[in-house]
Short mmCIF file of C-alpha atoms and ligand atoms in Angstrom, two decimals:
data_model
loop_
_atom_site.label_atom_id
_atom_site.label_comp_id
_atom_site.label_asym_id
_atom_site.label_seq_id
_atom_site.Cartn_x
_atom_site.Cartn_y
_atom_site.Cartn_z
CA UNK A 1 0.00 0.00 0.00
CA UNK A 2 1.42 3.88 -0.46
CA UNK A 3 1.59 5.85 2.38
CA UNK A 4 2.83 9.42 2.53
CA UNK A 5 5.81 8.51 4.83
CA UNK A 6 7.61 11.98 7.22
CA UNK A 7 11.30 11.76 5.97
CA UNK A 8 12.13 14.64 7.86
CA UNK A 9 11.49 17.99 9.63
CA UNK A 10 12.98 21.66 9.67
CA UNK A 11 12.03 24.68 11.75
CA UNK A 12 13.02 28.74 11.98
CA UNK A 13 12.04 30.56 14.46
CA UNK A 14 13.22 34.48 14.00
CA UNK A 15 15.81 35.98 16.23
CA UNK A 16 14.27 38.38 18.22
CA UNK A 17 12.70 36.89 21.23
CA UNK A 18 10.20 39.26 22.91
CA UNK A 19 9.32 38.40 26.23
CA UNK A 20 6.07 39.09 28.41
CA UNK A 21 8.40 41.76 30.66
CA UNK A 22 9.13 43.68 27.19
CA UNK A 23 5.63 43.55 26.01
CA UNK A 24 4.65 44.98 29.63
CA UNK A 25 6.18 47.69 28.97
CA UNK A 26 4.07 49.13 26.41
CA UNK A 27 0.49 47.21 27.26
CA UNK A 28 -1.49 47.07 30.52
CA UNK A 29 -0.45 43.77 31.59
CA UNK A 30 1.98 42.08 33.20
CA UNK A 31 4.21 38.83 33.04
CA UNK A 32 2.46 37.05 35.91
CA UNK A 33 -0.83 37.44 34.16
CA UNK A 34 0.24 36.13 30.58
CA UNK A 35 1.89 33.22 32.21
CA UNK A 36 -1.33 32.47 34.46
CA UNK A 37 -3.91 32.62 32.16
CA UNK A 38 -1.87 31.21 28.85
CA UNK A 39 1.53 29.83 29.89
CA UNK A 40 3.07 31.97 27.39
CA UNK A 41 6.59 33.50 29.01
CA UNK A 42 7.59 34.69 25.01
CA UNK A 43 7.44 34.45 21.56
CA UNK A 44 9.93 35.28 18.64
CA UNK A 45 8.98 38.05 16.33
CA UNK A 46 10.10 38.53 12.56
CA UNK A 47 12.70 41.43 11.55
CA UNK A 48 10.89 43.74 9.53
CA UNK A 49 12.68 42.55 6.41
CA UNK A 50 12.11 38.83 7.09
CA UNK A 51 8.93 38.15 5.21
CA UNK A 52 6.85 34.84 5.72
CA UNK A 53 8.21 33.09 2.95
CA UNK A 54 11.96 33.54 4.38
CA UNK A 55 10.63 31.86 7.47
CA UNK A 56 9.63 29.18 5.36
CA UNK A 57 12.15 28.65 3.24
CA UNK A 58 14.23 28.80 5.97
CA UNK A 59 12.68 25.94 8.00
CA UNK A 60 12.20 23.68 4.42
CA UNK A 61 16.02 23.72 3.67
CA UNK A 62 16.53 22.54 6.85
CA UNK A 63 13.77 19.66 6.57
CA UNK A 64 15.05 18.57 3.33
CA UNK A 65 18.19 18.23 5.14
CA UNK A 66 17.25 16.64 7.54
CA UNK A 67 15.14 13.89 5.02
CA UNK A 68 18.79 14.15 2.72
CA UNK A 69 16.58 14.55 0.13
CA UNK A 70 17.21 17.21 -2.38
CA UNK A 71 14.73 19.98 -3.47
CA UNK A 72 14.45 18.22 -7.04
CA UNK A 73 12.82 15.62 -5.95
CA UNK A 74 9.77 18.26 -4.40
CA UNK A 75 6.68 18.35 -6.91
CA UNK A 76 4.24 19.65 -4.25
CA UNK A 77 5.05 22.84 -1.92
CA UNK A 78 1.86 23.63 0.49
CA UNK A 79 2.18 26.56 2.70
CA UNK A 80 -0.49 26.75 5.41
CA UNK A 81 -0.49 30.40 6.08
CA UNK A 82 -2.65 33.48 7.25
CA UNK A 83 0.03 35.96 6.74
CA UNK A 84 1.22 35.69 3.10
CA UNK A 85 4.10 38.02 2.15
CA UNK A 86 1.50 39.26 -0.55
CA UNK A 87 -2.23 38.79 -1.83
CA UNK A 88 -0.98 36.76 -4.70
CA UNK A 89 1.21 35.14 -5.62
CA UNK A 90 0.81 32.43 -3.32
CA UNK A 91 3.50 31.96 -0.69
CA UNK A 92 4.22 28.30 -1.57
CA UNK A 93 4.62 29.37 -5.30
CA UNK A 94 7.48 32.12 -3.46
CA UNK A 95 9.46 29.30 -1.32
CA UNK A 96 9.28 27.10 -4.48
CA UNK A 97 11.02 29.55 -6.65
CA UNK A 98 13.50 30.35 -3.66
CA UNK A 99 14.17 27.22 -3.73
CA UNK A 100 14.72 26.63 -7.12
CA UNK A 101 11.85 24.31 -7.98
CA UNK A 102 10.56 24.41 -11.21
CA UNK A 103 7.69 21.63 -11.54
CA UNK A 104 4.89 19.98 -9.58
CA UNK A 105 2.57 22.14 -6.88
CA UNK A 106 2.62 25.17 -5.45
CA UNK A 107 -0.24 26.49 -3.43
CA UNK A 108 -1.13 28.15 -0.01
CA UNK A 109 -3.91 26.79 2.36
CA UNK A 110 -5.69 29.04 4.74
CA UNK A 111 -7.34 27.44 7.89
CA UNK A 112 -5.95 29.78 10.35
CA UNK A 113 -4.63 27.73 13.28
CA UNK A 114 -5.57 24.37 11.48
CA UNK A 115 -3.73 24.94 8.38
CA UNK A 116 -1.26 22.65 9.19
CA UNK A 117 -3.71 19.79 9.86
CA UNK A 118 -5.10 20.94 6.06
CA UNK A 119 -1.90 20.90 4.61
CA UNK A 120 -1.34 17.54 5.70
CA UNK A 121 -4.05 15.85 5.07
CA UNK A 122 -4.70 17.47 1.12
CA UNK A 123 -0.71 16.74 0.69
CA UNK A 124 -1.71 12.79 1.99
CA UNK A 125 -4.57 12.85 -0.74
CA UNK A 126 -2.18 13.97 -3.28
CA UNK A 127 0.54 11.58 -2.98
CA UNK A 128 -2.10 8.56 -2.22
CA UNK A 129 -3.66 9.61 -5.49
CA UNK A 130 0.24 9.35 -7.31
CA UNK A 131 -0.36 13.56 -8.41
CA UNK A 132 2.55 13.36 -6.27
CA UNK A 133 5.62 11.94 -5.47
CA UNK A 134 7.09 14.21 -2.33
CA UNK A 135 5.71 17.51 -0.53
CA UNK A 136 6.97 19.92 1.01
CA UNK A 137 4.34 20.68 4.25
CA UNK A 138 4.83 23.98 5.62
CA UNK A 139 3.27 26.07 8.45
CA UNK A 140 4.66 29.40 8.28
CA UNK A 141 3.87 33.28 10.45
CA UNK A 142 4.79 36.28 10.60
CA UNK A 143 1.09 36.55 12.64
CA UNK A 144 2.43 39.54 14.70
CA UNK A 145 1.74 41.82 11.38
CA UNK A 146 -1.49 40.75 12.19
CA UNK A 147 -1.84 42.67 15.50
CA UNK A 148 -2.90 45.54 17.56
CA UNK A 149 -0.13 46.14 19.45
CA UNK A 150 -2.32 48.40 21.73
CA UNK A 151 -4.61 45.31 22.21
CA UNK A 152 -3.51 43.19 25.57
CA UNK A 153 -6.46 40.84 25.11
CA UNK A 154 -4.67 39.66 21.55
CA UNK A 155 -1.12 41.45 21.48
CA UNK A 156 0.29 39.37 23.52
CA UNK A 157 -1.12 35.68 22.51
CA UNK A 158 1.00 35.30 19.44
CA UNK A 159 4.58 34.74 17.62
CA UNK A 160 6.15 33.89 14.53
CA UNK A 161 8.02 31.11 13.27
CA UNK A 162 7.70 28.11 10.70
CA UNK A 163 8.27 24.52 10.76
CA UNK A 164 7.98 21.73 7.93
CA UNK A 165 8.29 18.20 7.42
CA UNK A 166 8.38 16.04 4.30
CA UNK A 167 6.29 13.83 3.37
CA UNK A 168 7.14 10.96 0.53
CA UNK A 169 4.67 8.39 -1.08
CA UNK A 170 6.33 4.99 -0.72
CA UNK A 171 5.04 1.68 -0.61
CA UNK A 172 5.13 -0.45 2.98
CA UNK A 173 3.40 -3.24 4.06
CA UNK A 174 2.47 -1.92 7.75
CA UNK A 175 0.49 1.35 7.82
CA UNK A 176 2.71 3.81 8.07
CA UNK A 177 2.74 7.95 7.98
CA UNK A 178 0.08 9.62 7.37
CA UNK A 179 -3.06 7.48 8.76
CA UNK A 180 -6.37 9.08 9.57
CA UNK A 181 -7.84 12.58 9.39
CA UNK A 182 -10.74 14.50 10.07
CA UNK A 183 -11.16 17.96 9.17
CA UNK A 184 -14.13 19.86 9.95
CA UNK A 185 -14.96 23.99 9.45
CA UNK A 186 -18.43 25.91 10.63
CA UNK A 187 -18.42 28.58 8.98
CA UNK A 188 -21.29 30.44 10.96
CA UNK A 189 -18.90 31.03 13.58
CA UNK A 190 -16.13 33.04 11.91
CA UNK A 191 -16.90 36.42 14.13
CA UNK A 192 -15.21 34.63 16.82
CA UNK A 193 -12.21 35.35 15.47
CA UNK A 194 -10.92 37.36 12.76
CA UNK A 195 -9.48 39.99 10.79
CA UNK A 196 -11.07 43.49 10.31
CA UNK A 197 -9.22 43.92 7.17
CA UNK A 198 -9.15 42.07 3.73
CA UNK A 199 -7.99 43.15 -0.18
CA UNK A 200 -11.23 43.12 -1.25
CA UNK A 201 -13.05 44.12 1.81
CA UNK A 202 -10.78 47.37 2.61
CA UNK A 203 -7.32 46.59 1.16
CA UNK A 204 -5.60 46.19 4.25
CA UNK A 205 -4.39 43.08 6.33
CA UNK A 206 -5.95 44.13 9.07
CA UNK A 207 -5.96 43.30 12.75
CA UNK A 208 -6.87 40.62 14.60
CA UNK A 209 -9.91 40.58 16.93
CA UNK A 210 -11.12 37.33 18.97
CA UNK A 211 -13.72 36.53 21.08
CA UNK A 212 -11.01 35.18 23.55
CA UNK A 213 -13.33 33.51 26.39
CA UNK A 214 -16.33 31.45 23.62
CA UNK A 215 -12.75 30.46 22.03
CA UNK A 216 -11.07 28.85 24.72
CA UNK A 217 -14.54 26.71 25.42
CA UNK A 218 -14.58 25.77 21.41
CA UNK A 219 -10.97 24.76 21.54
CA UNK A 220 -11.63 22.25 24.18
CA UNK A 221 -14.49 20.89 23.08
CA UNK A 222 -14.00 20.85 19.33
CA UNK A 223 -10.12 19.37 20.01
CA UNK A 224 -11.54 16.49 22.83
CA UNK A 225 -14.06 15.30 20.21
CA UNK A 226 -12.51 15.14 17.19
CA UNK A 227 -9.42 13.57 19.24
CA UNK A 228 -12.42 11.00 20.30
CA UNK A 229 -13.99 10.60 16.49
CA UNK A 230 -10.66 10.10 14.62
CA UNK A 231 -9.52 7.62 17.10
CA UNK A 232 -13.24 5.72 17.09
CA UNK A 233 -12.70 5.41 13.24
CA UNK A 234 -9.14 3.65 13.58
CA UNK A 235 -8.21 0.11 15.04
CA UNK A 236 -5.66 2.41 17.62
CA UNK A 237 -6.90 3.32 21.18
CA UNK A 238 -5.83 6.71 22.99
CA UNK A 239 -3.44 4.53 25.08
CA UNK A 240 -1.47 3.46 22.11
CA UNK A 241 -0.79 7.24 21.26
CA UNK A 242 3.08 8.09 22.17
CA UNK A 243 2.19 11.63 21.95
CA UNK A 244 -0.57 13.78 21.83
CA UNK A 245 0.52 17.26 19.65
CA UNK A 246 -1.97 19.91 19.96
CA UNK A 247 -2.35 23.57 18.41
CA UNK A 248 -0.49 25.48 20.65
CA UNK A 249 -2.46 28.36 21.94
CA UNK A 250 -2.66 28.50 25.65
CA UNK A 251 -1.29 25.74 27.80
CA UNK A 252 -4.92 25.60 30.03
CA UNK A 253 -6.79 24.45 27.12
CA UNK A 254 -3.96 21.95 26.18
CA UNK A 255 -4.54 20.74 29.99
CA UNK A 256 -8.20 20.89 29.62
CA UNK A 257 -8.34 18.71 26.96
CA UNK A 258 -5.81 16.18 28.29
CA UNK A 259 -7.76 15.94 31.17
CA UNK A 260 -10.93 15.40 29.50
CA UNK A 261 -9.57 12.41 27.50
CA UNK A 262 -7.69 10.99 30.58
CA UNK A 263 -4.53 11.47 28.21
CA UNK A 264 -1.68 11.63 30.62
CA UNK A 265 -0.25 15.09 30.44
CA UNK A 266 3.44 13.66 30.12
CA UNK A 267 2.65 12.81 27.10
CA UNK A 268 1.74 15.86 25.77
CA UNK A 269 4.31 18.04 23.79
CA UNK A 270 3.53 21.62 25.10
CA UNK A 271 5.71 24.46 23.21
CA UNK A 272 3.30 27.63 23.90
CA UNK A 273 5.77 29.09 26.38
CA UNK A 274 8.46 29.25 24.36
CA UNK A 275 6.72 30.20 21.45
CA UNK A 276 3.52 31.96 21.90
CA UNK A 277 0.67 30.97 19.30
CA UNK A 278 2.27 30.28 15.70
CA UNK A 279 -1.02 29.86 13.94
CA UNK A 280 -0.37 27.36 11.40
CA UNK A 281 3.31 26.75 12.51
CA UNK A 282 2.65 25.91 15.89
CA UNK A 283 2.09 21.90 15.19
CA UNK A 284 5.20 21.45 13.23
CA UNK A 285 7.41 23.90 15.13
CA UNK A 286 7.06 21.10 18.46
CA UNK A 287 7.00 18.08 16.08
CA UNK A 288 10.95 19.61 15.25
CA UNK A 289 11.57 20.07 18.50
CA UNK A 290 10.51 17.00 19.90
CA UNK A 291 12.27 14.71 16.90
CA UNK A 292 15.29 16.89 17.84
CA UNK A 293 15.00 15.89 21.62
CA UNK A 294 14.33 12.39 21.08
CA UNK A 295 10.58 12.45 22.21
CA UNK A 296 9.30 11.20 19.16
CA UNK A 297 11.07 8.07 17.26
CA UNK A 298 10.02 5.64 14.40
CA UNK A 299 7.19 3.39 15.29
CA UNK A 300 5.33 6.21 17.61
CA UNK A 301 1.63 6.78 16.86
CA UNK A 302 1.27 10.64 17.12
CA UNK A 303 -1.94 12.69 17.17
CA UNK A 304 -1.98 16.26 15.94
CA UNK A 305 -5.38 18.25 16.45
CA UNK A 306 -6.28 21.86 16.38
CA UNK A 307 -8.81 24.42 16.32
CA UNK A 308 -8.63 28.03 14.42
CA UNK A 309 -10.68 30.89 13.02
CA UNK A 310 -13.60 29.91 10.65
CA UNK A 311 -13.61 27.85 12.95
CA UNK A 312 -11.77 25.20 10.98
CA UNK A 313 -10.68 22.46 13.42
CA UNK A 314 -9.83 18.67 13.36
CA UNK A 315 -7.05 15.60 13.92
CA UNK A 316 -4.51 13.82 12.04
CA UNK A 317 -3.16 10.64 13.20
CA UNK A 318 0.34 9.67 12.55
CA UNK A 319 2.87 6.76 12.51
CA UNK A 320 5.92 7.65 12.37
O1 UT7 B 401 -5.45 29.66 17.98
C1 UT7 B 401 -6.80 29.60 18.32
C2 UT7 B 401 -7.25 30.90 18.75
N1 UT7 B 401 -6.94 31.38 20.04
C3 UT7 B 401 -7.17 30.76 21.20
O2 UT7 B 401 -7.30 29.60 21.30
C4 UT7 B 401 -7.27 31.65 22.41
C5 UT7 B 401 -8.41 31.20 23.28
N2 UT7 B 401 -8.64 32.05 24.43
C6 UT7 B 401 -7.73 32.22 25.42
O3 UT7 B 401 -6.63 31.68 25.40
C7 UT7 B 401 -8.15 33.05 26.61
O4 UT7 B 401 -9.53 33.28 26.57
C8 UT7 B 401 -7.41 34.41 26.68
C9 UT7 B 401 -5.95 34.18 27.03
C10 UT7 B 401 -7.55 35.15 25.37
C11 UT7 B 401 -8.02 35.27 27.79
O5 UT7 B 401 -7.95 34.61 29.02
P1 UT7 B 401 -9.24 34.47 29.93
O6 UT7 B 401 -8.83 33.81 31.15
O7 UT7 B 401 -10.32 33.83 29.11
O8 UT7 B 401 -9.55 35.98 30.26
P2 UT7 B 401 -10.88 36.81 29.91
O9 UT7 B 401 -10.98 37.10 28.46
O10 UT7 B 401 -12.03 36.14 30.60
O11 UT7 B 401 -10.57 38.16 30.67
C12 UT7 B 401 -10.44 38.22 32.11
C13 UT7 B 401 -9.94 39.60 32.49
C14 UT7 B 401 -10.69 40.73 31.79
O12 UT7 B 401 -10.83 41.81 32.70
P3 UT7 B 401 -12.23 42.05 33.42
O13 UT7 B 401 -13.24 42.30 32.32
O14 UT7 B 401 -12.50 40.81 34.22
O15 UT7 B 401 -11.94 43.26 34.26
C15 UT7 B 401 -9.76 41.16 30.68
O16 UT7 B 401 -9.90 42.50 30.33
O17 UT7 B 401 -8.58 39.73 32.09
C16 UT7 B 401 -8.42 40.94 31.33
N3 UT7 B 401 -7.33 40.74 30.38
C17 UT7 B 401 -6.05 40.99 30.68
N4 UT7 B 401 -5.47 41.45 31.80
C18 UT7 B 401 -4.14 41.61 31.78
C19 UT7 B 401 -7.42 40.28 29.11
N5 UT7 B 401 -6.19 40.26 28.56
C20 UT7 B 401 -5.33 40.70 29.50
C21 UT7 B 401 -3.93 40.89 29.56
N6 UT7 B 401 -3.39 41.32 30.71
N7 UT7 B 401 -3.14 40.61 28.51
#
């Protein structure tokens, strides 16, 4: 059977590293409350010359290398982004021609927080389907253009960064990568969270505005059940899961939803305090970090899940 197999994994995170003191400075809060309420202690944000395809292209060289496989051998390139260096052209076609790829795939996928768990699962489709061969998956920020910095409720919730991984099509007799998804959007909700800008709606970017509390109750119920529905669908229980790897948005819902499954907590990779909310990035930023520690080896089932603006939200289940 052909499963899209993860050969390897790359992050960049930018070098400036803000932390909650520095962002006290200039917003009504305070270190102690950021940390209490999200478990955020910093994030890294972009130079203003470092554009969200750098990020990108910065964190696929590195998961190429880290695959040894060379960018010739690339014929799809998904970006899962909400902040795209432009309107068009898409960011993925931008990394691809950075990169110096000249054939396949290029295209950007917007489901906010969940764009990874999009990416993913349309780059599985593609390869199961032989369209093809080897992708590129990338979750890539530069979210804090998106912000009020005069705005504590959002200001201080969110970073930048990217991460990718690559996934290849190859033939194995045990189930292997990519294994299960479930995607799901309701669209009715999107005034939960949002921009107030748009190119067609005011040509502007815009800011982002969230309805922080009717958020946090979504995220942990819309994570727990479609945790509980993708793993009902498979022959794998919760216990055989090595690690759980959430959206990482604020560590209490990450708890809340652990505790709700009974999924011990340990096994949980939690990356929010180092790097604030990444949007789409934040799922493959700790899957680099966690291959790079050690945490997660061949033969692991891993769950991913998130929930974002739309409200897109949903699981992928993993073996790696
Ligand atoms: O990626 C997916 C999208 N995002 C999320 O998943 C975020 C989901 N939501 C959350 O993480 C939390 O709801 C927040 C972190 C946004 C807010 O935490 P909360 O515990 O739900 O606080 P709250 O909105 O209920 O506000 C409590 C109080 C309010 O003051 P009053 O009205 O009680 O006087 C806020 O004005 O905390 C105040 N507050 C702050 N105080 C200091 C809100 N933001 C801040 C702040 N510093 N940064």
């Amino acid at each position: 059977m052909l499963y899209s197999i993860l050969k390897g994994a790359g992050k960049y995170l930018p070098q400036r590293i803000v932390t909650n003191a520095e962002i006290s400075r200039t917003l009504d809060t305070s270190d102690e409350w950021i940390q209490r309420r999200t478990g955020i202690k910093q994030r890294h944000i972009a130079a203003q010359d470092e554009y969200t395809s750098d990020l990108a292209v910065r964190a696929a060289q590195q998961a190429l290398q880290s695959a040894g496989i060379s960018s010739d051998a690339i014929d799809l390139v998904l970006v899962a982004t909400v902040s795209p260096d432009r309107t068009f052209p898409s960011t993925a076609a931008l990394v691809q021609g950075k990169l110096s790829i000249s054939r396949g795939m290029a295209f950007d996928i917007n489901a906010v927080c969940s764009g990874f768990l999009y990416a993913v699962t349309i780059a599985d489709a593609l390869l199961k389907q032989r369209q093809a061969t080897c992708a590129l998956v990338i979750g890539a920020e530069t979210f804090s253009r998106l912000l009020n910095w005069s705005d504590r409720t959002t200001a201080p919730l969110f970073g930048d960064g990217a991460g990718a991984i690559v996934l290849k099509a190859e033939d194995h007799e045990t189930p292997t990568g990519v294994l299960s998804s479930l995607l799901c959007a309701d669209g009715r909700q999107w005034e939960l969270l949002y921009t107030d800008g748009g190119p067609s709606l005011n040509q502007k970017a815009g800011v982002t505005r969230m309805q922080g509390r009717e958020i946090f109750r979504q995220a942990v119920e819309k994570m727990s059940v479609s945790i509980q529905d993708l793993v009902a669908q498979t022959k794998i229980s919760l216990k055989d899961i090595a690690w759980l790897i959430p959206h990482q948005a604020n560590a209490r819902i990450i708890e809340a939803v652990a505790e709700r499954l009974s999924f011990p907590i340990e096994r949980v990779l939690i990356t929010v305090d180092r790097h604030a909310n990444t949007s789409a990035a934040s799922i493959p930023l700790a899957v680099v970090d966690s291959l790079a520690s050690g945490r997660l080896v061949p033969g692991q089932y891993v769950l991913y899940t998130a929930i974002g603006a739309g409200l897109t939200w949903g699981a992928v289940l993993m073996r790696l």
